[in-house]
Structure formats: C-alpha cells, structure tokens
XYZ file of C-alpha atoms in Angstrom:
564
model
C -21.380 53.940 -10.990
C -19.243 55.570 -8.553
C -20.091 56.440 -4.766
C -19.347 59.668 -3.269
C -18.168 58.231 -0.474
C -16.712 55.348 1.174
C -16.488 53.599 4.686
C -13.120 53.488 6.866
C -12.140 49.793 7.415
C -10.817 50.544 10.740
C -13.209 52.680 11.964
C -16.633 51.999 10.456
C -17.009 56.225 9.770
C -17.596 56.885 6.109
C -15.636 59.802 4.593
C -16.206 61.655 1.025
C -12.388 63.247 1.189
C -10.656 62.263 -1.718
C -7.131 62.252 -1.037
C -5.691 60.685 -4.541
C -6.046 58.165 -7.322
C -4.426 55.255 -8.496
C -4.556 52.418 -11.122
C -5.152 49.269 -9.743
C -5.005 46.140 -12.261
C -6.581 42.530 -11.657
C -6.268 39.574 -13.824
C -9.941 38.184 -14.270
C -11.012 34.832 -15.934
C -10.711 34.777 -19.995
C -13.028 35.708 -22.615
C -12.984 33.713 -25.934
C -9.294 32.486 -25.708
C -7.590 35.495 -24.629
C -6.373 36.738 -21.204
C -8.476 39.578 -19.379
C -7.130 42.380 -17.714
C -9.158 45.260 -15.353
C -7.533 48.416 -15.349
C -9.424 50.006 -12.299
C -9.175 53.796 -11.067
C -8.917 53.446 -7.607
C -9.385 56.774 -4.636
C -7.699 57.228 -1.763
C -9.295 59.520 1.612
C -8.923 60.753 4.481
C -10.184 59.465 7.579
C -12.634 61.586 9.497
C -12.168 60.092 12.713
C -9.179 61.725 14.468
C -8.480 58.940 16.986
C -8.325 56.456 14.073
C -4.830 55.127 13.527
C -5.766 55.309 9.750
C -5.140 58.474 8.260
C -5.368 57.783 4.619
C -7.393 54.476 3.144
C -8.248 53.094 0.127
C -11.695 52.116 -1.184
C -12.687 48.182 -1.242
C -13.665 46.679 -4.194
C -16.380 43.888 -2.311
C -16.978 41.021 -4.626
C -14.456 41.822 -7.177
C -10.868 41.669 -5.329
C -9.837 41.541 -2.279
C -7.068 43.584 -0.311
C -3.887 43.676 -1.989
C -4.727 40.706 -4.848
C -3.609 40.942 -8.212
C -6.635 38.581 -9.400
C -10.534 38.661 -9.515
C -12.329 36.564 -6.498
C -13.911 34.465 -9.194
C -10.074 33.794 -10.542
C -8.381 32.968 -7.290
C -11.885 30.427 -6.590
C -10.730 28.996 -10.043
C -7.216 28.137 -8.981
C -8.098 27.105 -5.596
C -10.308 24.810 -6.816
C -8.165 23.226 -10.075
C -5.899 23.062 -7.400
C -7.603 20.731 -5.181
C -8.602 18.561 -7.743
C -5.092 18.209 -9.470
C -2.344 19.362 -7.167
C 0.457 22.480 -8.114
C 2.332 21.195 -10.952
C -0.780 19.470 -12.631
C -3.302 22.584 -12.073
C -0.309 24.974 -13.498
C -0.147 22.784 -16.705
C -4.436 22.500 -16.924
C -4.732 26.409 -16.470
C -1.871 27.433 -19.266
C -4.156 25.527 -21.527
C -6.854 27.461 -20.255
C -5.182 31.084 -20.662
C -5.082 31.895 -17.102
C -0.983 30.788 -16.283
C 0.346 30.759 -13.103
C 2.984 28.532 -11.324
C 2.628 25.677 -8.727
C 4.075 27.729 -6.215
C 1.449 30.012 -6.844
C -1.370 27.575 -6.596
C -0.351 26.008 -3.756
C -0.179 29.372 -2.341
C -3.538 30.215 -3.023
C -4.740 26.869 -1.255
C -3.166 27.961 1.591
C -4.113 31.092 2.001
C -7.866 29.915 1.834
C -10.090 30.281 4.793
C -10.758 27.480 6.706
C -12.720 24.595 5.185
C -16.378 25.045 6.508
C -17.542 24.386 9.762
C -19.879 21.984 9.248
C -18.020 20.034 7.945
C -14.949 20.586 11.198
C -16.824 21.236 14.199
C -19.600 18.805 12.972
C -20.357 15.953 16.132
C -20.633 12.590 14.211
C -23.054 9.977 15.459
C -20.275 7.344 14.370
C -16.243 8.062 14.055
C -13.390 6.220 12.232
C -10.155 6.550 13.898
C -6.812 5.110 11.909
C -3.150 6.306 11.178
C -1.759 7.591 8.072
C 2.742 7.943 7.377
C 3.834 11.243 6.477
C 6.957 9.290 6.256
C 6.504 5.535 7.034
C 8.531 4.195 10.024
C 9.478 7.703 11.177
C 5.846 10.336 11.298
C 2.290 9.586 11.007
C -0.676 11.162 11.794
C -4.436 10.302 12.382
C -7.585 10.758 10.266
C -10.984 11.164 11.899
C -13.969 9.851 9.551
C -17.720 10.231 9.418
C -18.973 7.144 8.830
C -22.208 7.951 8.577
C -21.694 11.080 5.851
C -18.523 9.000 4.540
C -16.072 11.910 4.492
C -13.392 13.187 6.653
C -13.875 15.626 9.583
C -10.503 16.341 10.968
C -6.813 15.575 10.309
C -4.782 15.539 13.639
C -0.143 15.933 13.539
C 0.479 13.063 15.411
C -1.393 9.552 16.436
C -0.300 10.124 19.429
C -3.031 9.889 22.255
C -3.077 13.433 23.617
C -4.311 15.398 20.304
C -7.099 12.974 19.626
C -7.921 13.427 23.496
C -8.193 16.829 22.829
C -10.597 16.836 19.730
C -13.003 14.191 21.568
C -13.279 16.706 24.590
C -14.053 19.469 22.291
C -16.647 17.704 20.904
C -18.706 15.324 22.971
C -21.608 13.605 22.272
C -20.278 10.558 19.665
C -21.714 7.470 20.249
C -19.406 4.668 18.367
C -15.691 4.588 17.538
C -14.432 2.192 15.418
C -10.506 1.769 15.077
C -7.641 -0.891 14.788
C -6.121 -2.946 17.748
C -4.049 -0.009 18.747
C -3.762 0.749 22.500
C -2.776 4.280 21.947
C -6.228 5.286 20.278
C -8.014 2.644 23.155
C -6.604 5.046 25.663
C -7.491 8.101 23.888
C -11.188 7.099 24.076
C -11.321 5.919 26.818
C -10.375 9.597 28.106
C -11.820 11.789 25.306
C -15.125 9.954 25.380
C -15.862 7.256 27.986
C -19.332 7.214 27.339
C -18.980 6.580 23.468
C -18.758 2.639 22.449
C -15.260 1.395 21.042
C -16.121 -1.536 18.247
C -12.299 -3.094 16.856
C -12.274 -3.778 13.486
C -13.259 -7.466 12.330
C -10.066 -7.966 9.646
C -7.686 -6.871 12.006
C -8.666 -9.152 14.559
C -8.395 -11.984 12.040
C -4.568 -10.667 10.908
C -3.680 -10.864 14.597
C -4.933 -14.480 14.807
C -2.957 -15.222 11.406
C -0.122 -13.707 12.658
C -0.471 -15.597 16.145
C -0.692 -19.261 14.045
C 2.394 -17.714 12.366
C 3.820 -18.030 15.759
C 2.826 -21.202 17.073
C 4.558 -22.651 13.456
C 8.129 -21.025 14.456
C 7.793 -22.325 17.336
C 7.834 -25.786 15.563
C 9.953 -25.648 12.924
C 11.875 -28.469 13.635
C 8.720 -30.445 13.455
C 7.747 -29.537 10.331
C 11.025 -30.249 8.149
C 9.548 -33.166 6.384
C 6.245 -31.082 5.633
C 5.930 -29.963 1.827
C 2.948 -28.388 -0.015
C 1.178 -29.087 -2.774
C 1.908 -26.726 -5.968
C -0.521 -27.608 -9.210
C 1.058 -26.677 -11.981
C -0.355 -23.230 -14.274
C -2.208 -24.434 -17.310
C -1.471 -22.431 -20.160
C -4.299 -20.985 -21.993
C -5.550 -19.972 -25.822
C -3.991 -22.181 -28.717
C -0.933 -23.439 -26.363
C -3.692 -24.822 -23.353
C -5.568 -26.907 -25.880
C -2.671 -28.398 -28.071
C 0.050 -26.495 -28.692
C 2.294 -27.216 -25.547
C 1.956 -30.818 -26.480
C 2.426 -30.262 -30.360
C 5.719 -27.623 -29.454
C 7.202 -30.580 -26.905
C 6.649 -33.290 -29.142
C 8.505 -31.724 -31.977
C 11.484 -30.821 -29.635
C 11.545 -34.046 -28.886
C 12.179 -35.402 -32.605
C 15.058 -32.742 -32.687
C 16.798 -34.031 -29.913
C 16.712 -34.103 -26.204
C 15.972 -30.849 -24.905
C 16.456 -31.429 -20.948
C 15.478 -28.104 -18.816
C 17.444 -27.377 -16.434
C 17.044 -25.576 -13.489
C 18.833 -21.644 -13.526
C 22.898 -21.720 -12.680
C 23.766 -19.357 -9.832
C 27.104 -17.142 -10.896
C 30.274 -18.366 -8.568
C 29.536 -14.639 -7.317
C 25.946 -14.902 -6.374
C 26.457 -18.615 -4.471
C 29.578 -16.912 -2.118
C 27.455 -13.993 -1.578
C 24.190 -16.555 0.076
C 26.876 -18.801 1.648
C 27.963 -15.163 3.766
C 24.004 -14.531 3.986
C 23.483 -17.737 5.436
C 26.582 -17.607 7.638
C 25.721 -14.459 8.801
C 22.623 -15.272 9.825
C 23.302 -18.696 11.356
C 25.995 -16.477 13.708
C 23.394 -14.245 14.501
C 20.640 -16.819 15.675
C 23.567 -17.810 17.678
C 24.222 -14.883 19.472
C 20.551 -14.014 19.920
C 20.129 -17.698 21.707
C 23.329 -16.891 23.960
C 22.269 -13.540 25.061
C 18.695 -14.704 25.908
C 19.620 -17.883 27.337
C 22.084 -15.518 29.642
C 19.061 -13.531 30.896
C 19.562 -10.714 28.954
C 16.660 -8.547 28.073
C 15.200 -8.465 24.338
C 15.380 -4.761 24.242
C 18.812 -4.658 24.896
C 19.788 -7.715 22.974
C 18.530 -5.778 19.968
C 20.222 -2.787 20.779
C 23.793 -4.465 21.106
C 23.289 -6.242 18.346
C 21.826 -3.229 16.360
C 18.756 -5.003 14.723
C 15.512 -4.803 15.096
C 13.461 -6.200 18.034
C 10.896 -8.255 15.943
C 13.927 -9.877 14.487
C 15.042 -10.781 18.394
C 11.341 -12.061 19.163
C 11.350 -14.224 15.936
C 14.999 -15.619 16.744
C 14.071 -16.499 20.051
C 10.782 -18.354 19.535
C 12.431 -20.676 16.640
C 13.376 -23.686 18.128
C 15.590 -24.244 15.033
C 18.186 -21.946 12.919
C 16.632 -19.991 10.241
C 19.442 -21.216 7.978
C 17.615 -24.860 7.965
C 14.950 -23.835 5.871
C 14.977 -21.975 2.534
C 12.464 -20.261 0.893
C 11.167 -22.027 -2.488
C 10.811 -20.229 -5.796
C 7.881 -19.218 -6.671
C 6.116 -20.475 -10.125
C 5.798 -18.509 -12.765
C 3.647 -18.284 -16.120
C 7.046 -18.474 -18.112
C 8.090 -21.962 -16.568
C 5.102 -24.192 -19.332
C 7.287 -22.312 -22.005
C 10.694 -22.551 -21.001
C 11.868 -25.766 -23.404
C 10.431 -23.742 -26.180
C 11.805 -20.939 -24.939
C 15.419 -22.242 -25.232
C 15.212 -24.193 -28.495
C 14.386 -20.575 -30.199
C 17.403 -18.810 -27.989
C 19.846 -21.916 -29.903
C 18.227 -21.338 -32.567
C 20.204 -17.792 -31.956
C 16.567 -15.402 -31.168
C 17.705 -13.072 -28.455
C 15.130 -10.350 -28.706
C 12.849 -10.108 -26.421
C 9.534 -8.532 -27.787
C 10.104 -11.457 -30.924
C 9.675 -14.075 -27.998
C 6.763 -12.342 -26.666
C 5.200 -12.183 -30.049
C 5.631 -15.364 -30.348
C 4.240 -16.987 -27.073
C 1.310 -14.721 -27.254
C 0.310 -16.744 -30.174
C 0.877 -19.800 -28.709
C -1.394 -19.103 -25.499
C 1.080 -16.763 -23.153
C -1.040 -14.711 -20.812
C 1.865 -12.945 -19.039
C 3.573 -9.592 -19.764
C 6.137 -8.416 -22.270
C 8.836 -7.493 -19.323
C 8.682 -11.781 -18.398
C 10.172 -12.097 -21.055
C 12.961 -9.140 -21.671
C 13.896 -10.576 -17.852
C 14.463 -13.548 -18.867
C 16.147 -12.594 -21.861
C 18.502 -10.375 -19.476
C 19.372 -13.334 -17.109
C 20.482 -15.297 -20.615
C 22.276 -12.525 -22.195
C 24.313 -12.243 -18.711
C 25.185 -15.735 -18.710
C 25.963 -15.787 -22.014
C 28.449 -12.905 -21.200
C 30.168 -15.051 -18.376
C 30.875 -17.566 -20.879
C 31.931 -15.279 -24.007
C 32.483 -11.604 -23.204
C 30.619 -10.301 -26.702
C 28.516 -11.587 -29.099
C 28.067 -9.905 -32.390
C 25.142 -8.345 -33.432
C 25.458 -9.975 -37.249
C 25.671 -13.107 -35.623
C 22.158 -12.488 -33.808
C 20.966 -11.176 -37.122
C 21.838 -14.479 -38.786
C 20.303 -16.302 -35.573
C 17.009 -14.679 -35.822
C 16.871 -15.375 -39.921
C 17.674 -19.032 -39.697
C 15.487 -19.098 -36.390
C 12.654 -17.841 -38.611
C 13.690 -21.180 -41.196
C 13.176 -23.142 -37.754
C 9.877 -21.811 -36.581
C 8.267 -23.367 -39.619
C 9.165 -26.500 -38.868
C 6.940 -26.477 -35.519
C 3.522 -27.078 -35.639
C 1.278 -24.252 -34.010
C 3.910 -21.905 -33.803
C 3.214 -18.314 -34.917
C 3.694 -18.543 -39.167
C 3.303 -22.196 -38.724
C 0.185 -24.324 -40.023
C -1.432 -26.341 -36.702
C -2.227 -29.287 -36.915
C -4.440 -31.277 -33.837
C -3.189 -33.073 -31.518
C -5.108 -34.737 -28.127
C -5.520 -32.491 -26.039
C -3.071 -32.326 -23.066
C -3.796 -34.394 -19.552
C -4.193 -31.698 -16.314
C -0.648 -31.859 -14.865
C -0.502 -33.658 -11.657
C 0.138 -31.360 -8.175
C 3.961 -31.555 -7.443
C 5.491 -31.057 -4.349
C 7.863 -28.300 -3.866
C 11.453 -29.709 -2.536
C 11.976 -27.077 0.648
C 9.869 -27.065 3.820
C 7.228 -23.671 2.993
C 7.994 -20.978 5.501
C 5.209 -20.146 8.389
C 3.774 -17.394 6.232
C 3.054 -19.487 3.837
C 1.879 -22.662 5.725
C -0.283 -20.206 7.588
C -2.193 -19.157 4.789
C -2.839 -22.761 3.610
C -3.937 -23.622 6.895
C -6.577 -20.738 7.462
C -8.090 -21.944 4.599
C -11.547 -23.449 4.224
C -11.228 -27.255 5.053
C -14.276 -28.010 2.288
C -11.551 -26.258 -0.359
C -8.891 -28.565 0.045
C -8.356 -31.564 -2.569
C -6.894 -34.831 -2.243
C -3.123 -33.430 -2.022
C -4.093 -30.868 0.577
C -5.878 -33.458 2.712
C -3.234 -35.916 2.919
C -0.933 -32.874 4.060
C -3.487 -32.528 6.611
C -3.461 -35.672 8.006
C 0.404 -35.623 7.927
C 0.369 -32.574 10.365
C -1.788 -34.456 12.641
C 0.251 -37.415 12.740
C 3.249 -35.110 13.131
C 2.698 -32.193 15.581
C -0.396 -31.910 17.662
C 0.435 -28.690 18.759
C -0.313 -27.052 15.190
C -3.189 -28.898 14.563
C -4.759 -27.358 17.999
C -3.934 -24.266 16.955
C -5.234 -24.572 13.775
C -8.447 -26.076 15.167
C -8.841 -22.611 17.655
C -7.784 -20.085 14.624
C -10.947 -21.838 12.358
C -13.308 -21.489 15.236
C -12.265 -18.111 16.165
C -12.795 -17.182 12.893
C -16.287 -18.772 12.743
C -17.015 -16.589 15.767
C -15.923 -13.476 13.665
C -17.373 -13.885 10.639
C -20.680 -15.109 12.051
C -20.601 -12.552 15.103
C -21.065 -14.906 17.439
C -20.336 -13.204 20.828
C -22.207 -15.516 23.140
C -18.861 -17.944 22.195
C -16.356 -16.048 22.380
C -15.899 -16.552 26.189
C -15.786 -20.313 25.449
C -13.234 -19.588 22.940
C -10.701 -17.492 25.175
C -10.988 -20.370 27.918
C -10.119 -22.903 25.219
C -7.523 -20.761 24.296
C -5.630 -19.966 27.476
C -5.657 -23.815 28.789
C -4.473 -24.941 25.191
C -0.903 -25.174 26.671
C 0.196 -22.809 23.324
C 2.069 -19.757 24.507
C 1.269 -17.785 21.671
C -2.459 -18.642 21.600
C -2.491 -17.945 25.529
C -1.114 -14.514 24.979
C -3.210 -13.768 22.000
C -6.761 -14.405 24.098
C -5.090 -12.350 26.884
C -4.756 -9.063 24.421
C -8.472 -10.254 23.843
C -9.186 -10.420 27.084
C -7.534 -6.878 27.535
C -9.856 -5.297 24.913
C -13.180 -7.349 24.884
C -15.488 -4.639 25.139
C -14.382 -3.246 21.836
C -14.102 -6.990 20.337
C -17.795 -7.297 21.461
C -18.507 -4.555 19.271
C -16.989 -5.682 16.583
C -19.180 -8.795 16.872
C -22.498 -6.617 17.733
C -22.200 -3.771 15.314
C -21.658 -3.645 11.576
C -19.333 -0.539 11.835
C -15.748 -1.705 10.332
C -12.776 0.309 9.352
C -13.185 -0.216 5.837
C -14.305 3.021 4.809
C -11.647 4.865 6.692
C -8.982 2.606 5.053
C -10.902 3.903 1.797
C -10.122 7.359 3.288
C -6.501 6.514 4.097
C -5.825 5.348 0.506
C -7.356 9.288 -1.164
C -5.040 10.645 1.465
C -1.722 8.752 0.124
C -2.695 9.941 -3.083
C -3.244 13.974 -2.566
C -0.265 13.554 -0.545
C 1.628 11.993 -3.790
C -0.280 14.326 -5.842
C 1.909 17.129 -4.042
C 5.056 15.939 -4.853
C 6.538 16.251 -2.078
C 5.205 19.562 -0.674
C 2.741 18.061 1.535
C 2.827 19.857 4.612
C 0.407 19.443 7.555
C -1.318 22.718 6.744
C -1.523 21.801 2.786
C -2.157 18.375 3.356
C -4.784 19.095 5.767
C -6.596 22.199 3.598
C -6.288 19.104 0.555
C -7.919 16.454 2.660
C -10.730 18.582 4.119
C -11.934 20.550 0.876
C -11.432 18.008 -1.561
C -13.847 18.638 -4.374
C-alpha cells in the first residue's frame, strides 16, 4: 500500500508532489539458505514550504531501513549483535555461514555507529559502586571501570584513571552511598571530591598483599641474617602404577644393570660466562646504588642516572647485603622421580619425545607431553656440543634395541609387573640456597597449625636467629586475624603495636593505614569487596583481546556497555 503523500523531514509539512522515482535495494535477513534482496521503488517531492532549505526529499521507509543503509533494520540489529558477542573477524566468519557476509570492518562499523547503550543502564545512580583500573596498554595507558555491585554489571567506562574524569562522573550523579576500590590514592581523592558524603570501604585482599609485601620488606632488610636459613621441600610422590611400585621396581632393576648416578644438569661454558657477567653486573650496580645513597643523593635521581627503575633503587637500598649472595633455587618438577629412568632409555638410544611420554604415562606420569619434548631438547643440545650430528639410522637402531631393553624392566609399558613393597614417603629435603623473601614470605604467612615437624624446627631457628622477623611475623598473623575476622575494635591496638615495633617497614605500613582508616574500617564493617569488579576487569581483557587489536575507547566502551 502506497500513501499519497509524505511528510518533509526538515520541516514537518507533508507534500503529495512527486518529483521522481528511484530503485532503492536493501539486503534483508535470509530465507531458507539463500540471500534476500528488496528491490524498492522509491519517490522523490517537492517541498511545500518555501522557507525550507529542502527543496526536493525522499520518502522514509520507518521500520524497514534507515537513511542511506544498504541493509534491513532487522539485518544491521543482527550484525550488531553477533558482533558483540564474537568480535569483527569472528562475527564475519559466523555470518558467511549464515548467508548474510560482510567483513570485520564492516561489523565493527556497525557497532559503532549504534546509538548509545541505554540510559538506564549509563545515567543509572547505583546504591553501591566498584571503582578499579584496567591497561589499554600495561605500564603505559589505563583506564577505569565503574561497577554496580548491586545489579553486577558495568555502568560507565572512563579514558583515564586519572582523578579528574571520575570526579566528574560522581558530580553528575550524586546520591551513591558506598565505594569500594583498591589502596589507590588517586581514586581516594576522587571521592573524596566527587562524593564526600558516600562511604569509601578498601578492599580486604589488597590490604593483606600490602602486608605481604611489607614482611617482604622487613626480610631484605635482613638478609644477612638469614643466610643459614633453608626450607623444607617434600619431595612429589608419583602417582598410578609408578606411586605404588613401579618407581621402586624401575630403580631396583637399574641398579642390577649398573650404577646409574643422576647428576645434576651441566651449564654450557656459554651459559656459566653469561651469569658470571649477570652477577657482576649486578654486584657493580648494588655498589653504585649504596654510593650514591650513602652520598645523599636522592632515589629519584639515583634511578634516573643510573637508568633503572626506582623499585629496583628502593630494593637495593633496603638490603643490607648484595643481591649476588643469594641465588634463587630450582624449582621441583614432576619429571625429577623419573629422571634415572629417564636416562637409562636415552642410552639405551630413545630420543623421541612423545615415546617417553607414552611411556611414563604408563608408569604413573601426571605431567604434560611438552615436559618431556623439553627435556628431550636440553639432551639433544648437549648431545650436539659433544658430537655435532647424530644419524637418524642410528636413533632408529636405538629405539629398536631400546624396545629389546624395555622388556627387561618390570612394570614398564609392554612389560609384565610384578609386586614389589610398596615405596616409603620420601623424607622432606632441604634445598641448598637461602629461599628469597618472596618465598620465605609466603611460608611465613602461613597458618602456624599447618606446619609439620620440618617447618616448626625452621620456626624455632628464626627465633633463635633474628627477632626482628619473628615480630614481624607475629604483627602480619594478627593483622590478618583482624581482617579476616573484621575485627575493627583492634585494629587501633594493632597500628600502636605496629609503629613502636622499632621495624621501619611495619611503621610505615600502619602509617598508610593510618592515612586511610576510614576506608579500612569499611572494609572491616561492610561485606562489599572488589571481587566482582576484578570479575568485570577480567570480561574486559577479553572483549578487548576479542578485537584484535582494534579496541578503541569508543569500541571498547560500546563492547563493554552492551555486551549481550
């Protein structure tokens, strides 16, 4: 059905003037499999309003198309919303299976030309806001997310987490009542200007990483103390076949063949020169550091004549030792249980890596295929230092008269097991190195009811050997009783204890406390956290991956508000 006349889109005044026709086509949504084009006659009038800066107009088509498009409104709500859910180049490759192809570009366009997501969900007040930062490129930009907690979605993405823009949107939209957000002073400032009246509540796990990272501290700061401190490592127990009796039934038969004596990994005359210059370098810069500061020289510009980073500077100058003096220990790995058998069947002349997987799966291995084609690697490039080429008939002879070997050893995979006892639980060992502070910080947050008979006597060693630690470690476990129990009536106790314990690091952590109380109280009143908006963080980094790299504020921002 066709009306005789049609309204002026400038000027409101209907006019039944035909000036012309023209075909106008629109791609609309398919039909059973097959692309759908509209071939539409469309008129053109005159406008019967002389003042009108229109002369000639074209009829609307309201509902079907809008000014200008090429595609149905129902289409381009399609692709706008495939193209929230997936992103450009994933949408593009979903909707050529579904007969409607267009490019990312396109897609991407369509999301941006969008309206604006709704209001309500904008210009919404929440009772209860989330504040945190997200990296558009980490180290260089980031920006801020602002979070409902209470509806559990976002509400508004702001360029920068700077102060002044989240200033900005508080002012424009009073009335919240809590604000939870990390220990960051910029975002404390911004409330405190944007909405005095609302109640700032710091978030309970990042209180309890800035008292880790405080203990962390207080152990540079006694380094030199704690040389003749080691940790307890248990050994892994392998599991399946090998945990129950094939280790011991493998080991004992490599025993009858001869002494198999692991030994630890050689270092390549390359790779030791290249940590002697590491440490070198390092013990020169401690030096230098130590000079500089000792001379009065701020840490700011220490870091900036020496061109590294002022953390680095802080950490120098609070070890009272070099950082040369203690090394960090390897960590143990699911491979080591298996490493005798391991090299009997690489003698043996088995060099392939997915054989040796095969193999220790059967016999108990819970780790992953790469372990092993790593480890393989490292042999193959020693190999190579000692003989420049091995030939691949000689591996293929390897592997057959490995095969001849395998039977030999009970519980092996093609092998007939026989039972043996089952083995003893290998005794903790001590690792050779003193552990670094991260380390011997997270051992000593620990609960004290967790800690066997090894752990203990390490215990009672610290006490014996620096009282400072042991102080500190006494005020980290209470503070974290406090936390975890929300028991603000103590915390006051706790700060004084803190500031008179004579530690420098714990005296400057309970002034930062001190400095933001009111939102520490509320993390120990109210049972707002930041989890959620870290959730919220987290779908963020992945629409912005989802993008590949074409994650522009206004994109990122249309992604993050209208997510579907």
């Amino acid at each position: 059905m066709t009306s005789n006349k049609t309204k002026c889109p400038s000027c409101h005044m209907h006019s039944a003037r035909i000036h012309s026709r023209y075909t106008r086509t629109l791609i609309d949504l398919p039909s059973s499999g097959f692309i759908v084009r509209l071939s539409l006659c469309v008129r053109k009038f005159f406008c019967p309003y002389p003042d009108c800066y229109r002369r000639i107009f074209t009829e609307r088509l309201p509902g079907l198309a809008v000014s200008y498009a090429r595609r149905t409104i129902r289409q381009a709500d399609i692709l706008r919303l495939i193209g929230l859910a997936l992103g450009g180049r994933a949408g593009s490759r979903l909707l050529h299976r579904l007969q409607m192809p267009v490019s990312r570009n396109t897609i991407l366009g369509s999301i941006r030309c969008s309206q604006e997501p709704e209001p309500r969900i904008i210009y919404s007040t929440p009772r209860v806001l989330g504040v945190d930062d997200f990296a558009f490129r980490k180290g260089i930009t980031y920006g801020t997310i602002l979070v409902d907690l209470e509806k559990h979605r976002p509400v508004e993405v702001l360029p920068s987490r700077k102060a002044e823009p989240l200033v900005k949107w508080l002012k424009a939209h009073p009335g919240i009542e809590i604000i939870t957000r990390d220990r960051s002073g910029e975002y404390a400032r911004a409330i405190a200007e944007g909405a005095p009246n609302a109640v700032q509540v710091a978030d309970r796990f990042h209180l309890l990483c800035n008292i880790r990272d405080t203990l962390e501290r207080v152990l540079d700061c006694n380094r030199s103390k704690l040389k003749d401190i080691s940790l307890p490592t248990k050994a892994r127990q392998a599991h399946g076949t090998l945990g129950t009796h094939g280790l011991n039934s493998v080991s004992a038969t490599l025993t009858q063949r001869g002494p198999q004596v692991h030994q630890p990994e050689k270092l390549t005359s390359t790779e030791i020169v290249r940590q002697q210059e590491s440490r070198e370098r390092k013990q020169q810069l401690y030096q230098q550091v130590r000079e500089l500061y000792s001379q009065g020289v701020q840490i700011k510009a220490i870091a900036r004549q020496l061109k590294v980073s002022r953390m680095m500077i802080f950490r120098y100058v609070r070890l009272d030792a070099s950082p040369t003096e203690f090394q960090r220990r390897p960590r143990p790995s699911m491979i080591d249980p298996y490493v005798p058998y391991l090299h009997q069947r690489w003698e043996d002349g088995c060099c392939n890596g997915g054989q040796l997987w095969r193999e220790l799966q059967e016999l108990g291995y819970p780790g992953s295929r790469k372990m092993l084609t790593v480890w393989v690697s490292q042999q193959l490039k020693e190999a190579r230092t000692q003989s420049p080429y091995t030939p691949k008939k000689y591996r293929r002879q390897g592997n057959q008269q490995a095969e001849e070997n395998l039977s030999a050893i009970p519980n092996a995979p093609g092998a007939t097991c026989t039972s043996v006892e089952s083995p003893k639980s290998p005794k903790p060992t001590t690792s050779s190195t003193s552990p670094t502070s991260s380390r011997l910080a997270w051992f000593l947050i620990r609960d004290p009811q967790s800690l066997d008979i090894a752990e203990q006597e390490v215990m009672a060693k610290l006490e014996q050997t620096c009282h400072e630690v042991i102080t500190a470690y006494r005020l980290v476990h209470d503070f974290h009783r406090i936390v975890k129990g929300r028991l603000a009536e103590e915390l006051d106790g706790w700060l004084k204890a803190a500031t008179e314990s004579g530690i420098n690091a714990m005296r400057n952590f309970s002034l930062g406390i001190e400095k933001d109380k009111a939102a520490v109280l509320g993390a120990l009143t109210y049972e707002w956290s930041q989890g959620q908006v870290e959730g919220q963080v987290n779908k963020l980094k992945l629409r912005k991956r989802q993008l590949y790299g074409r994650a522009n504020f206004d994109l990122l921002r249309q992604f993050v508000l209208n997510h579907v």
